[in-house]
Coordinates of C-alpha atoms in Angstrom, one line a residue:
M1 CA 2.1 -36.0 33.0
L2 CA 5.5 -34.5 34.1
C3 CA 4.0 -32.9 37.2
V4 CA 1.8 -35.9 38.1
V5 CA 4.5 -38.6 37.6
F6 CA 7.9 -37.0 38.2
A7 CA 7.6 -33.8 40.3
P8 CA 4.2 -33.1 41.9
T9 CA 5.6 -30.2 43.9
A10 CA 6.4 -28.4 40.5
A11 CA 2.7 -27.8 40.0
G12 CA 1.4 -24.3 40.8
P13 CA 3.4 -21.1 41.1
G14 CA 5.7 -22.1 43.9
I15 CA 5.7 -18.7 45.5
P16 CA 3.8 -19.7 48.7
E17 CA 6.3 -22.5 49.3
I18 CA 9.2 -20.1 48.8
K19 CA 7.5 -17.7 51.3
A20 CA 7.1 -20.6 53.8
Y21 CA 10.8 -21.7 53.3
L22 CA 12.1 -18.2 53.9
N23 CA 9.8 -18.0 56.9
G24 CA 11.6 -21.0 58.5
V25 CA 9.3 -23.9 57.3
D26 CA 11.0 -27.0 55.9
T27 CA 9.4 -27.5 52.4
P28 CA 10.9 -30.8 51.2
N29 CA 11.2 -31.6 47.5
M30 CA 10.7 -28.1 46.4
F31 CA 14.1 -26.9 45.1
G32 CA 15.7 -29.9 43.5
A33 CA 16.7 -30.8 40.0
P34 CA 13.5 -32.7 39.1
Q35 CA 11.4 -29.7 40.2
L36 CA 13.6 -27.4 38.1
I37 CA 13.4 -29.5 34.9
V38 CA 9.7 -30.1 35.2
K39 CA 9.0 -26.5 36.0
I40 CA 10.8 -25.2 32.9
I41 CA 9.3 -27.7 30.5
G42 CA 5.9 -27.7 32.1
S43 CA 5.7 -23.9 32.2
I44 CA 6.6 -23.6 28.5
C45 CA 4.0 -26.2 27.5
A46 CA 1.3 -24.8 29.8
V47 CA 1.7 -21.2 28.6
S48 CA 2.1 -22.2 24.9
S49 CA -1.1 -24.3 25.1
G50 CA -3.3 -21.2 25.7
L51 CA -4.3 -22.1 29.3
D52 CA -5.3 -19.1 31.4
L53 CA -2.0 -18.9 33.4
G54 CA 1.2 -17.0 33.3
K55 CA 4.9 -17.8 33.5
E56 CA 5.8 -15.2 36.2
G57 CA 5.1 -17.4 39.2
P58 CA 7.0 -20.4 37.7
L59 CA 9.9 -18.2 36.9
V60 CA 10.2 -17.2 40.5
H61 CA 10.3 -20.9 41.5
I62 CA 12.8 -21.6 38.7
G63 CA 15.1 -18.9 40.1
A64 CA 14.8 -20.3 43.6
C65 CA 15.6 -23.8 42.3
L66 CA 18.7 -22.6 40.4
A67 CA 19.9 -20.7 43.5
N68 CA 19.5 -23.8 45.7
L69 CA 21.2 -26.1 43.3
L70 CA 24.1 -23.7 42.8
S71 CA 24.6 -23.3 46.5
Q72 CA 24.9 -27.1 47.1
G73 CA 26.7 -28.0 43.9
G74 CA 23.8 -30.1 42.6
S75 CA 21.1 -32.4 43.9
G76 CA 21.1 -35.6 46.0
R77 CA 23.9 -38.1 45.2
H78 CA 25.1 -36.1 42.2
R79 CA 26.4 -33.1 44.2
L80 CA 29.8 -31.7 43.4
R81 CA 32.2 -31.8 46.3
L82 CA 33.9 -28.5 45.8
R83 CA 35.8 -26.8 48.6
W84 CA 34.2 -23.3 48.1
L85 CA 30.7 -24.8 48.4
R86 CA 31.2 -25.4 52.1
Y87 CA 30.8 -21.6 52.6
F88 CA 27.1 -21.9 51.5
D89 CA 26.4 -25.1 53.5
N90 CA 24.3 -23.3 56.1
D91 CA 20.7 -22.3 56.4
R92 CA 21.3 -18.5 56.3
D93 CA 23.3 -18.4 53.1
R94 CA 21.0 -20.9 51.4
R95 CA 18.1 -18.7 52.4
D96 CA 19.8 -15.6 51.1
L97 CA 20.6 -17.3 47.8
I98 CA 17.0 -18.5 47.4
T99 CA 15.8 -14.9 48.0
C100 CA 18.2 -13.7 45.3
G101 CA 16.8 -16.4 43.0
A102 CA 13.2 -15.4 43.6
S103 CA 13.9 -11.7 42.9
S104 CA 15.8 -12.7 39.7
G105 CA 12.7 -14.7 38.6
V106 CA 10.5 -11.6 39.0
C107 CA 13.0 -9.5 37.1
A108 CA 13.2 -12.1 34.2
A109 CA 9.3 -12.2 34.1
F110 CA 8.6 -8.5 34.0
R111 CA 12.0 -7.2 33.0
A112 CA 11.8 -5.1 36.2
P113 CA 15.1 -5.2 38.2
V114 CA 14.1 -2.8 41.0
G115 CA 10.6 -4.4 41.1
G116 CA 12.3 -7.8 41.6
V117 CA 14.3 -6.5 44.6
L118 CA 11.2 -4.9 46.2
F119 CA 9.1 -8.0 45.5
A120 CA 11.6 -10.1 47.5
L121 CA 11.6 -7.5 50.3
E122 CA 7.8 -7.0 50.5
E123 CA 6.4 -10.4 49.6
V124 CA 8.7 -13.4 50.0
A125 CA 11.5 -12.6 52.5
T126 CA 10.9 -12.8 56.3
W127 CA 14.3 -11.8 57.6
W128 CA 15.9 -8.9 55.7
R129 CA 19.3 -7.2 56.2
S130 CA 21.3 -4.6 54.4
A131 CA 23.7 -7.2 52.8
L132 CA 20.7 -8.9 51.2
L133 CA 19.6 -5.7 49.6
W134 CA 22.7 -5.3 47.4
R135 CA 22.9 -9.0 46.7
T136 CA 19.4 -9.1 45.3
F137 CA 20.1 -5.9 43.4
F138 CA 23.3 -7.4 41.9
S139 CA 21.3 -10.5 40.9
T140 CA 18.5 -8.6 39.2
A141 CA 21.1 -6.3 37.5
T142 CA 22.8 -9.4 36.1
V143 CA 19.5 -10.8 34.9
V144 CA 18.5 -7.6 33.1
V145 CA 22.0 -7.2 31.4
V146 CA 21.8 -10.8 30.1
L147 CA 18.2 -10.3 29.0
R148 CA 19.1 -7.2 27.2
G149 CA 21.9 -9.0 25.4
F150 CA 19.6 -11.8 24.2
I151 CA 17.1 -9.2 23.0
E152 CA 19.8 -7.6 20.9
V153 CA 20.8 -11.0 19.4
C154 CA 17.2 -12.0 18.7
R155 CA 16.1 -8.8 16.9
N156 CA 14.1 -9.1 13.6
G157 CA 12.4 -12.3 14.6
R158 CA 15.5 -14.5 14.8
C159 CA 14.2 -16.2 18.0
G160 CA 10.5 -16.2 17.2
L161 CA 8.4 -14.0 19.4
F162 CA 11.1 -13.5 22.0
G163 CA 12.4 -10.0 22.4
E164 CA 9.4 -8.3 20.8
G165 CA 8.7 -5.0 22.5
G166 CA 12.2 -4.6 23.8
L167 CA 13.2 -4.5 27.4
I168 CA 9.9 -2.6 28.3
L169 CA 7.0 -5.0 27.7
F170 CA 4.1 -2.5 27.7
D171 CA 5.6 0.8 26.8
V172 CA 3.2 3.7 27.1
G173 CA 5.9 6.2 27.8
D174 CA 5.0 8.5 25.0
V175 CA 1.5 9.2 26.3
A176 CA 1.0 12.5 28.1
V177 CA -0.9 11.8 31.3
R178 CA -2.9 14.8 32.6
Y179 CA -5.4 14.4 35.3
H180 CA -7.4 16.8 37.5
A181 CA -9.5 16.7 40.6
G182 CA -12.5 15.5 38.6
D183 CA -10.6 12.4 37.6
L184 CA -10.3 11.2 41.2
L185 CA -13.9 9.9 41.3
P186 CA -13.5 7.4 38.4
V187 CA -10.0 6.4 39.6
T188 CA -11.3 5.8 43.1
I189 CA -14.1 3.6 41.7
V190 CA -11.4 1.6 39.9
G191 CA -9.5 1.2 43.2
V192 CA -12.6 0.2 45.1
L193 CA -13.7 -2.3 42.4
G194 CA -10.2 -3.7 42.4
G195 CA -10.3 -4.4 46.1
V196 CA -13.8 -5.9 46.0
L197 CA -13.2 -8.0 43.0
G198 CA -9.8 -9.1 44.3
A199 CA -11.3 -10.2 47.6
L200 CA -14.2 -12.0 45.8
Y201 CA -11.7 -13.7 43.5
N202 CA -9.7 -15.0 46.5
H203 CA -12.9 -16.2 48.2
V204 CA -14.1 -18.2 45.2
L205 CA -10.6 -19.5 44.4
H206 CA -10.4 -20.8 48.0
K207 CA -13.6 -22.8 47.5
V208 CA -12.4 -24.2 44.2
L209 CA -9.0 -25.2 45.6
R210 CA -10.6 -27.1 48.4
V211 CA -12.6 -29.1 45.9
Y212 CA -9.5 -29.7 43.8
N213 CA -7.7 -31.0 46.9
L214 CA -10.4 -33.6 47.4
I215 CA -10.1 -34.6 43.7
N216 CA -6.3 -34.7 43.7
E217 CA -6.3 -36.9 46.8
K218 CA -7.9 -39.7 44.7
G219 CA -4.6 -40.4 42.8
R220 CA -2.8 -39.7 39.6
A221 CA -5.6 -40.6 37.3
A222 CA -7.9 -38.0 39.0
K223 CA -5.2 -35.3 38.6
L224 CA -4.8 -36.1 34.9
A225 CA -8.6 -36.2 34.3
L226 CA -9.0 -32.8 36.1
A227 CA -6.3 -31.2 34.0
L228 CA -7.7 -32.6 30.7
A229 CA -11.2 -31.4 31.7
V230 CA -9.9 -27.8 32.2
C231 CA -8.0 -28.0 28.9
A232 CA -11.2 -29.0 27.1
L233 CA -13.2 -26.2 28.8
T234 CA -10.5 -23.6 27.9
S235 CA -10.5 -24.7 24.2
A236 CA -14.2 -24.6 24.0
L237 CA -14.6 -21.2 25.6
L238 CA -11.8 -19.6 23.6
Y239 CA -13.3 -20.8 20.3
V240 CA -17.0 -20.4 20.9
T241 CA -17.3 -17.0 22.7
P242 CA -16.0 -14.8 19.8
F243 CA -19.1 -15.9 17.8
A244 CA -21.2 -14.0 20.4
V245 CA -20.0 -10.5 19.3
P246 CA -20.5 -8.9 15.9
C247 CA -17.7 -7.9 13.5
T248 CA -16.2 -4.4 13.6
P249 CA -15.3 -2.6 10.4
C250 CA -11.7 -1.5 10.2
D251 CA -10.9 2.1 10.8
P252 CA -9.2 3.6 7.7
A253 CA -6.6 5.0 10.2
F254 CA -5.4 1.4 10.8
G255 CA -4.2 1.1 7.2
G256 CA -2.9 -2.3 6.2
A257 CA -2.7 -3.5 9.8
C258 CA -6.4 -4.5 9.9
P259 CA -6.8 -7.5 10.0
T260 CA -3.5 -9.0 11.0
L261 CA -2.6 -12.1 9.2
G262 CA 0.6 -13.0 11.0
K263 CA 1.2 -15.0 14.2
S264 CA 1.4 -11.9 16.4
G265 CA -0.4 -8.6 16.6
N266 CA -3.7 -6.9 16.8
F267 CA -7.0 -7.1 14.9
K268 CA -7.9 -10.8 14.5
R269 CA -10.2 -11.5 11.6
F270 CA -11.6 -14.8 12.9
N271 CA -15.1 -15.3 11.3
C272 CA -15.4 -11.7 9.9
P273 CA -15.4 -10.7 6.2
E274 CA -12.6 -8.8 4.5
G275 CA -12.0 -5.3 6.1
H276 CA -13.5 -6.3 9.5
Y277 CA -12.1 -7.7 12.7
N278 CA -13.4 -9.5 15.8
D279 CA -12.4 -7.5 18.8
L280 CA -13.1 -10.4 21.3
A281 CA -11.0 -12.8 19.2
T282 CA -8.3 -10.2 19.1
L283 CA -8.0 -10.6 22.9
L284 CA -8.7 -14.3 23.3
H285 CA -6.7 -15.6 20.3
A286 CA -3.5 -13.8 21.1
T287 CA -0.6 -14.6 23.4
N288 CA -0.9 -13.3 26.9
V289 CA 1.7 -10.6 26.2
D290 CA 0.0 -9.6 22.9
A291 CA -3.4 -9.5 24.6
T292 CA -2.0 -7.3 27.4
R293 CA -0.4 -5.0 24.8
N294 CA -3.7 -4.7 22.9
I295 CA -5.7 -3.9 26.0
F296 CA -3.1 -1.5 27.3
S297 CA -2.8 0.3 23.9
T298 CA -3.5 4.0 24.1
G299 CA -5.6 6.1 21.6
T300 CA -8.0 3.1 21.1
A301 CA -11.1 4.1 22.9
G302 CA -13.4 2.7 20.2
E303 CA -11.4 -0.4 19.4
F304 CA -13.0 -2.7 21.9
R305 CA -16.8 -2.9 22.5
L306 CA -18.3 -2.9 26.0
D307 CA -19.9 -6.3 25.5
S308 CA -16.7 -7.8 24.3
L309 CA -14.8 -6.5 27.3
L310 CA -17.4 -7.9 29.7
I311 CA -17.3 -11.3 28.0
F312 CA -13.5 -11.3 28.0
F313 CA -13.5 -10.5 31.8
A314 CA -16.1 -13.2 32.5
V315 CA -14.2 -15.8 30.5
Y316 CA -10.9 -15.0 32.1
C317 CA -12.4 -15.1 35.6
V318 CA -13.9 -18.5 35.0
L319 CA -10.8 -19.9 33.4
G320 CA -8.5 -18.4 36.0
L321 CA -10.5 -19.9 38.8
F322 CA -10.6 -23.4 37.3
T323 CA -7.1 -23.4 35.8
F324 CA -5.2 -22.5 39.0
G325 CA -4.8 -25.7 41.1
I326 CA -4.5 -28.3 38.3
A327 CA -1.3 -30.3 37.9
V328 CA 0.6 -27.8 35.8
P329 CA 3.1 -25.0 36.6
S330 CA 1.0 -21.9 36.7
G331 CA 1.2 -18.3 37.6
L332 CA -1.4 -15.8 38.7
F333 CA 0.1 -12.5 37.7
L334 CA -0.8 -12.3 34.0
P335 CA -4.3 -13.7 34.3
I336 CA -5.1 -11.2 37.0
I337 CA -3.5 -8.4 34.9
L338 CA -5.7 -9.3 32.0
M339 CA -8.9 -9.4 34.1
G340 CA -8.0 -6.1 35.8
S341 CA -7.2 -4.4 32.5
A342 CA -10.6 -5.5 31.1
Y343 CA -12.6 -4.1 34.0
G344 CA -10.5 -1.0 33.9
R345 CA -11.5 -0.4 30.3
V346 CA -15.1 -1.2 31.1
T347 CA -15.0 1.4 33.9
A348 CA -13.6 3.9 31.4
L349 CA -16.4 3.2 28.9
V350 CA -19.2 3.3 31.5
L351 CA -17.8 6.6 32.9
S352 CA -16.8 8.0 29.6
R353 CA -18.5 11.4 30.5
F354 CA -16.2 11.8 33.4
A355 CA -13.1 9.9 32.3
R356 CA -10.6 12.2 30.6
I357 CA -7.7 9.9 31.0
D358 CA -6.9 7.5 28.1
H359 CA -8.8 4.2 28.2
G360 CA -5.5 2.3 27.9
L361 CA -4.2 3.9 31.0
Y362 CA -7.5 3.0 32.8
A363 CA -6.6 -0.6 31.8
V364 CA -3.2 -0.2 33.5
L365 CA -4.8 1.2 36.6
G366 CA -7.4 -1.6 36.7
A367 CA -4.7 -4.3 36.3
A368 CA -2.8 -2.8 39.2
A369 CA -5.9 -2.4 41.4
L370 CA -7.0 -6.1 40.9
M371 CA -3.5 -7.4 41.6
S372 CA -3.3 -5.3 44.8
G373 CA -6.9 -6.4 45.8
S374 CA -5.9 -10.1 45.4
M375 CA -2.2 -10.2 46.3
R376 CA -2.2 -7.2 48.6
M377 CA 1.1 -5.9 47.2
T378 CA 1.8 -2.2 47.1
V379 CA 5.4 -0.9 46.9
S380 CA 6.8 -3.6 44.7
L381 CA 3.7 -3.6 42.5
V382 CA 3.9 0.1 41.8
V383 CA 7.5 -0.2 40.7
I384 CA 6.9 -3.2 38.6
F385 CA 4.1 -1.4 36.7
L386 CA 6.3 1.7 36.4
E387 CA 9.0 -0.5 34.8
L388 CA 6.4 -2.3 32.6
T389 CA 4.9 0.9 31.2
N390 CA 7.8 3.3 31.3
N391 CA 5.5 6.2 32.2
L392 CA 6.6 8.0 35.4
L393 CA 3.6 10.3 35.2
L394 CA 1.4 7.3 36.2
L395 CA 3.2 6.9 39.5
P396 CA 1.0 9.2 41.8
I397 CA -2.3 7.9 40.5
T398 CA -1.1 4.3 40.5
M399 CA 0.0 4.6 44.2
F400 CA -3.4 6.1 45.0
V401 CA -5.3 3.2 43.3
L402 CA -3.1 0.5 44.9
L403 CA -3.6 1.9 48.4
I404 CA -7.4 2.0 48.0
A405 CA -7.5 -1.5 46.5
K406 CA -5.4 -3.0 49.3
T407 CA -7.4 -1.3 52.0
V408 CA -10.7 -2.5 50.6
G409 CA -9.4 -6.1 50.0
D410 CA -7.9 -6.4 53.6
A411 CA -11.4 -5.6 55.0
F412 CA -12.7 -8.9 53.5
N413 CA -10.1 -11.6 53.6
P414 CA -6.3 -12.3 53.5
S415 CA -4.2 -12.3 50.4
I416 CA -4.2 -15.1 47.9
Y417 CA -0.8 -16.4 49.0
E418 CA -1.9 -16.6 52.6
I419 CA -5.0 -18.6 51.5
I420 CA -2.8 -21.1 49.6
L421 CA -0.4 -21.4 52.6
D422 CA -3.4 -22.2 54.8
L423 CA -4.7 -24.8 52.3
K424 CA -1.3 -26.5 52.1
G425 CA -1.1 -26.6 55.9
L426 CA 2.2 -24.7 56.0
P427 CA 2.8 -23.1 59.4
F428 CA 3.5 -19.6 58.3
L429 CA 4.1 -17.1 61.1
E430 CA 2.8 -13.6 60.3
A431 CA 4.7 -10.5 61.3
K432 CA 1.9 -9.3 63.5
P433 CA 0.4 -11.5 66.2
E434 CA -3.4 -11.6 66.8
P435 CA -4.5 -9.1 69.4
W436 CA -6.2 -11.8 71.5
M437 CA -2.8 -13.5 72.0
K438 CA -2.0 -10.9 74.6
D439 CA -4.5 -12.5 76.9
L440 CA -2.8 -16.0 76.9
T441 CA 0.5 -16.9 78.5
V442 CA 3.1 -19.4 77.2
G443 CA 2.7 -21.3 80.4
E444 CA -1.0 -21.9 79.7
L445 CA -0.2 -22.8 76.2
A446 CA 2.4 -25.4 77.3
A447 CA 0.0 -26.8 79.9
A448 CA -2.5 -27.7 77.1
K449 CA 0.2 -29.8 75.3
P450 CA 1.5 -33.2 76.2
R451 CA 4.5 -33.0 78.6
A452 CA 7.8 -32.4 77.0
V453 CA 10.1 -35.4 76.7
A454 CA 13.4 -34.5 78.6
L455 CA 16.7 -36.4 78.7
Q456 CA 19.5 -36.5 81.2
V457 CA 23.0 -35.3 80.4
V458 CA 24.3 -38.9 80.5
E459 CA 21.4 -41.1 79.4
R460 CA 20.8 -44.7 78.7
V461 CA 20.9 -45.7 75.0
S462 CA 17.5 -47.5 75.5
T463 CA 15.9 -44.3 76.8
V464 CA 17.2 -42.2 73.8
V465 CA 16.0 -44.8 71.3
E466 CA 12.6 -45.0 73.0
A467 CA 12.3 -41.2 72.9
L468 CA 13.1 -41.1 69.2
R469 CA 10.8 -43.9 68.3
A470 CA 7.8 -42.6 70.4
T471 CA 7.9 -39.0 69.3
R472 CA 8.6 -37.0 66.2
H473 CA 10.1 -34.1 68.1
N474 CA 13.1 -32.4 66.6
G475 CA 14.5 -31.1 69.9
F476 CA 14.7 -32.5 73.4
P477 CA 15.5 -30.6 76.6
V478 CA 18.5 -31.9 78.5
L479 CA 18.5 -31.8 82.3
D480 CA 21.4 -32.0 84.7
R481 CA 21.6 -33.0 88.3
P482 CA 24.6 -31.1 89.8
R483 CA 23.8 -32.5 93.2
P484 CA 21.2 -34.8 94.8
G485 CA 17.7 -33.3 94.9
V486 CA 18.5 -30.4 92.5
S487 CA 17.8 -30.4 88.8
E488 CA 18.6 -27.7 86.3
L489 CA 18.3 -27.1 82.5
H490 CA 21.6 -28.0 80.7
G491 CA 20.3 -27.1 77.2
L492 CA 18.7 -28.5 74.1
V493 CA 19.8 -31.4 71.9
L494 CA 18.6 -31.9 68.3
R495 CA 17.1 -35.1 67.0
S496 CA 19.7 -35.3 64.2
H497 CA 22.5 -35.2 66.7
L498 CA 21.0 -38.0 68.8
V499 CA 20.7 -40.1 65.6
A500 CA 24.3 -39.3 64.7
A501 CA 25.5 -40.4 68.2
L502 CA 23.6 -43.7 67.8
R503 CA 24.9 -44.2 64.3
K504 CA 28.5 -43.7 65.4
R505 CA 27.9 -46.1 68.3
W506 CA 29.3 -43.5 70.7
F507 CA 28.3 -45.6 73.8
L508 CA 29.9 -45.7 77.2
P509 CA 29.9 -48.8 79.5
E510 CA 29.5 -46.7 82.6
R511 CA 27.7 -43.4 83.4
R512 CA 30.3 -40.7 83.0
R513 CA 30.9 -37.5 81.2
T514 CA 33.3 -37.4 78.3
E515 CA 35.9 -34.8 77.5
E516 CA 35.6 -32.3 74.7
W517 CA 38.5 -33.8 72.7
E518 CA 36.7 -37.1 72.7
A519 CA 33.7 -35.6 71.0
R520 CA 35.8 -33.7 68.5
E521 CA 37.6 -36.9 67.5
M522 CA 34.4 -38.7 67.0
F523 CA 32.2 -36.1 65.2
S524 CA 33.1 -33.7 62.4
S525 CA 31.0 -30.5 61.9
A526 CA 29.8 -31.8 58.5
E527 CA 28.5 -35.0 60.1
L528 CA 26.6 -33.1 62.7
A529 CA 25.2 -30.7 60.0
D530 CA 23.8 -33.6 57.9
K531 CA 20.2 -34.6 58.3
C532 CA 20.5 -38.2 59.4
G533 CA 18.0 -40.9 58.7
G534 CA 15.5 -42.4 61.1
V535 CA 16.3 -44.4 64.2
D536 CA 14.5 -47.5 62.8
E537 CA 17.3 -48.0 60.3
L538 CA 19.8 -48.6 63.1
E539 CA 20.5 -52.1 64.5
I540 CA 21.3 -51.8 68.2
S541 CA 22.0 -54.9 70.1
P542 CA 20.5 -55.6 73.6
E543 CA 23.9 -55.2 75.2
E544 CA 24.3 -51.7 73.6
M545 CA 20.8 -50.7 74.8
G546 CA 22.0 -51.0 78.4
M547 CA 25.0 -48.7 77.8
Y548 CA 25.1 -44.9 78.2
V549 CA 25.5 -41.9 75.8
D550 CA 26.9 -38.6 76.9
L551 CA 24.8 -35.8 75.5
H552 CA 26.6 -32.8 76.9
P553 CA 29.1 -32.2 74.0
L554 CA 26.1 -32.4 71.5
T555 CA 23.8 -30.0 73.5
N556 CA 23.2 -26.4 72.8
T557 CA 23.8 -25.0 76.3
T558 CA 22.4 -21.5 75.4
P559 CA 18.9 -22.1 73.9
Y560 CA 16.4 -19.3 73.8
T561 CA 14.2 -19.5 76.9
V562 CA 11.2 -17.4 78.1
V563 CA 9.4 -17.2 81.5
E564 CA 6.0 -19.0 81.7
T565 CA 4.3 -15.7 82.4
M566 CA 5.2 -14.2 79.0
S567 CA 2.3 -13.5 76.7
V568 CA 1.9 -15.6 73.5
A569 CA 1.9 -12.4 71.5
K570 CA 5.5 -11.5 72.7
A571 CA 6.6 -15.1 72.2
V572 CA 5.4 -15.0 68.5
V573 CA 7.3 -11.8 67.9
L574 CA 10.5 -13.3 69.4
F575 CA 10.1 -16.6 67.7
R576 CA 9.7 -15.0 64.3
S577 CA 12.3 -12.3 64.8
V578 CA 15.1 -14.7 65.8
A579 CA 14.1 -17.5 63.4
L580 CA 13.7 -20.1 66.1
R581 CA 12.7 -23.7 65.8
H582 CA 12.3 -24.3 69.6
M583 CA 11.5 -22.1 72.5
L584 CA 12.0 -23.5 76.0
I585 CA 9.6 -22.2 78.8
M586 CA 11.1 -21.8 82.3
P587 CA 9.1 -21.7 85.5
K588 CA 8.7 -18.3 87.3
F589 CA 9.8 -19.7 90.6
Q590 CA 12.7 -22.1 91.1
G591 CA 13.0 -24.7 93.8
P592 CA 14.2 -28.3 94.5
E593 CA 10.7 -29.7 94.0
I594 CA 10.0 -27.7 90.8
S595 CA 10.9 -28.9 87.4
P596 CA 13.5 -26.6 85.7
I597 CA 11.4 -26.6 82.5
V598 CA 7.7 -26.1 82.0
G599 CA 7.5 -27.0 78.3
I600 CA 8.8 -26.4 74.8
L601 CA 7.0 -24.5 72.0
T602 CA 7.5 -25.0 68.3
R603 CA 6.2 -23.1 65.2
Q604 CA 3.0 -25.3 65.1
D605 CA 2.1 -24.4 68.6
L606 CA 2.2 -20.6 67.8
I607 CA -0.1 -20.8 64.7
A608 CA -3.3 -18.9 65.4
H609 CA -5.8 -21.6 64.4
N610 CA -3.9 -24.3 66.4
I611 CA -4.1 -22.1 69.5
L612 CA -7.8 -21.6 69.0
G613 CA -8.2 -25.4 68.7
A614 CA -6.8 -25.8 72.2
F615 CA -8.6 -22.7 73.6
P616 CA -12.0 -22.4 71.9
H617 CA -13.2 -19.6 74.2
L618 CA -10.7 -17.2 72.5
A619 CA -12.6 -17.5 69.2
S620 CA -15.2 -15.0 70.5
K621 CA -12.4 -12.5 71.4
R622 CA -11.0 -13.0 67.9
K623 CA -14.3 -12.0 66.3
T624 CA -14.6 -9.0 68.6
H625 CA -11.1 -7.8 67.7

C-alpha cells in the first residue's frame, strides 16, 4: 500500500535508477523524503514477512536518498536554507554524495567497508576520480564504526536478532582450506553452472518483468492484487514443501541443539517427532541470514539431503522470479546467494568422490558464482565475500570461480541491472560503444533526425515561446549574424534559462544587445540554476510577444562540438567521458550558403537500439559482430 499509494518509485531495489542517475540520466522522484520513508518501512515489512527478497538493494537506495537529502537540506518546500548547503548545490557534488550513499548502503548490508567502495567503483559510478575514492572510503569506515558500536550495545539479545554473528555475518575463518589440482574440475563446474544459471535466471526474469509491466499499467488495484497473489504463493510454498521430505534423526554430536525451539538457529522440528528435524524446514522457515548461515556451515556434509537442497533451490528460483517486480522494496542479493549456495552444495554432494573441499565452502563458491553469472560483478564481489566469510584462503579459488561465471554469463545476455534499465526505458550509455557504430557518422545520424530548432542571438519573444511550446528540447543552438550573408554559431542556450528570461520579463522594445552588467543585475546564479516550470504557466501579453529578448548573456559560448564526419563510436565515448547533455555537430566545410550547424545530438540519439531504429540495415552488422 505504501509503495502503490505514496511512493511508487520506492518499489524494487533502486540500484538501476542510481546507476542511471550517476550516468547522467535525470531520474525524477527517486531520492526524496517520501521515497526514503517508504523504502525504510516497506523494506522492513517485506523482509520480515518472509518474501523471497533481501534488504541489500533497498539499503543502497536508502543511502542514496539520505545523501541527496543531506546535500540539499531536505526535500521540496521543506528545505533548510543554510549557507553551507550552497557548496553542494551543483550536479557534481550531488553525484559524489549519492555515490558515497550507495557505497555506505552496501557496507551496512554486508558489513563490508572495502566491498562497498569497490561496488560503487565497479557497479554504480560512471565518472570516478581520486577524491571520490577516499570520500567513499571515509563514508563506509564511518558506517562500520557506527555499526560496530550498535552491535556492542545490542549484545545478549537486547535488540532482538540484531547483532547476532558479530561484524562478520558468515564467519568461516576457522576452517582450513586446502585444495589441489584435482579440485579444479568440480570448482570449474561450479563456475560454469553459475554462469549458465545466472544467464537463464536473467532471461526468465526479463520475461516475467515484461508481463508485470503490463499488469502494473492497469492501475493501483492491479498492483495490489499482484503483490497479494505473490504473498499467497510464497506462504503456500514455504508451508507445504517441507512435507515432501522425510524427517532426519538428530546426530548425537549435535547435543541439545537438535531440534531448536527458539526463534533463531538451526534444526527446525516442523512436523517431525522428538529427536528428529526437517532439513528443508530448517532452510525455508528461518530468516534469510539464518538460512545462509545454515547452508554455509562447515563440517555438515550430511546435514542436508540432496532432494531437500534441490527442492529448496527450485522454490527459491520460482519465488525469486515472481517476487521481484511487485510493488515492494526488494533486493536481489540475498535470494541469489541462497540459490547459489544451494546448487553449490548439490554440486558437492553429486561430486562427493572428487570434492575434497568442505561442502559449506562449496556453498560459498556457488553463491559467488551465481551472483557473478547474474550481476556480472567480479572485483567488488570477491572482496564482499571475503569480508562476509573472513577466510582469506578462499580468495584465489573465489576469483577463479567468479571469472569463469562472468565469462560464461556474458556469452548469453547482459547483466540483470542492464536488463532492468532497458525495461524502464532509461537511456544508459555503456562504457564501450558497439563495433558497428564505427561505420556511421554523426552527420548521417543528425540527418535522420528532425532539423534542430535554432534561435538568433536577439530573438523575438513570440519565436522563443513558440520554440518552447512546440518542442521538448532542453537546449537550443544560438546563431549570430556578424555581417549580412554570414551566419556563425554563437553557442547553446538551455531551456531553463529561456524560461527564466520569460518569467523575469526581460524584454527589449528594439532589437539590440544588452550589456553584461544588465544581465548580472537581472539574474542571480541561483535563479539560473533552478529548474523553472513550463512556459504554459506564463501569461505573456500580445504586446510583449512582439518584443525582443537578448540571449547572448544566457548562452554557453563554448559548447562541445564535433565535425559531421566523426564516427558515432567516437561521439559516444566523448559524450560519456565528459558527461554531456548536448553535442553540436558542425559542417566539415564552411561557407556563406552553408548553415553553421548540422544538428544536435542528445543521449537518446546515441542509444544503440534507437540508432538501429533509424538505420535497420545496421542490425545485420550487429549480429555479425
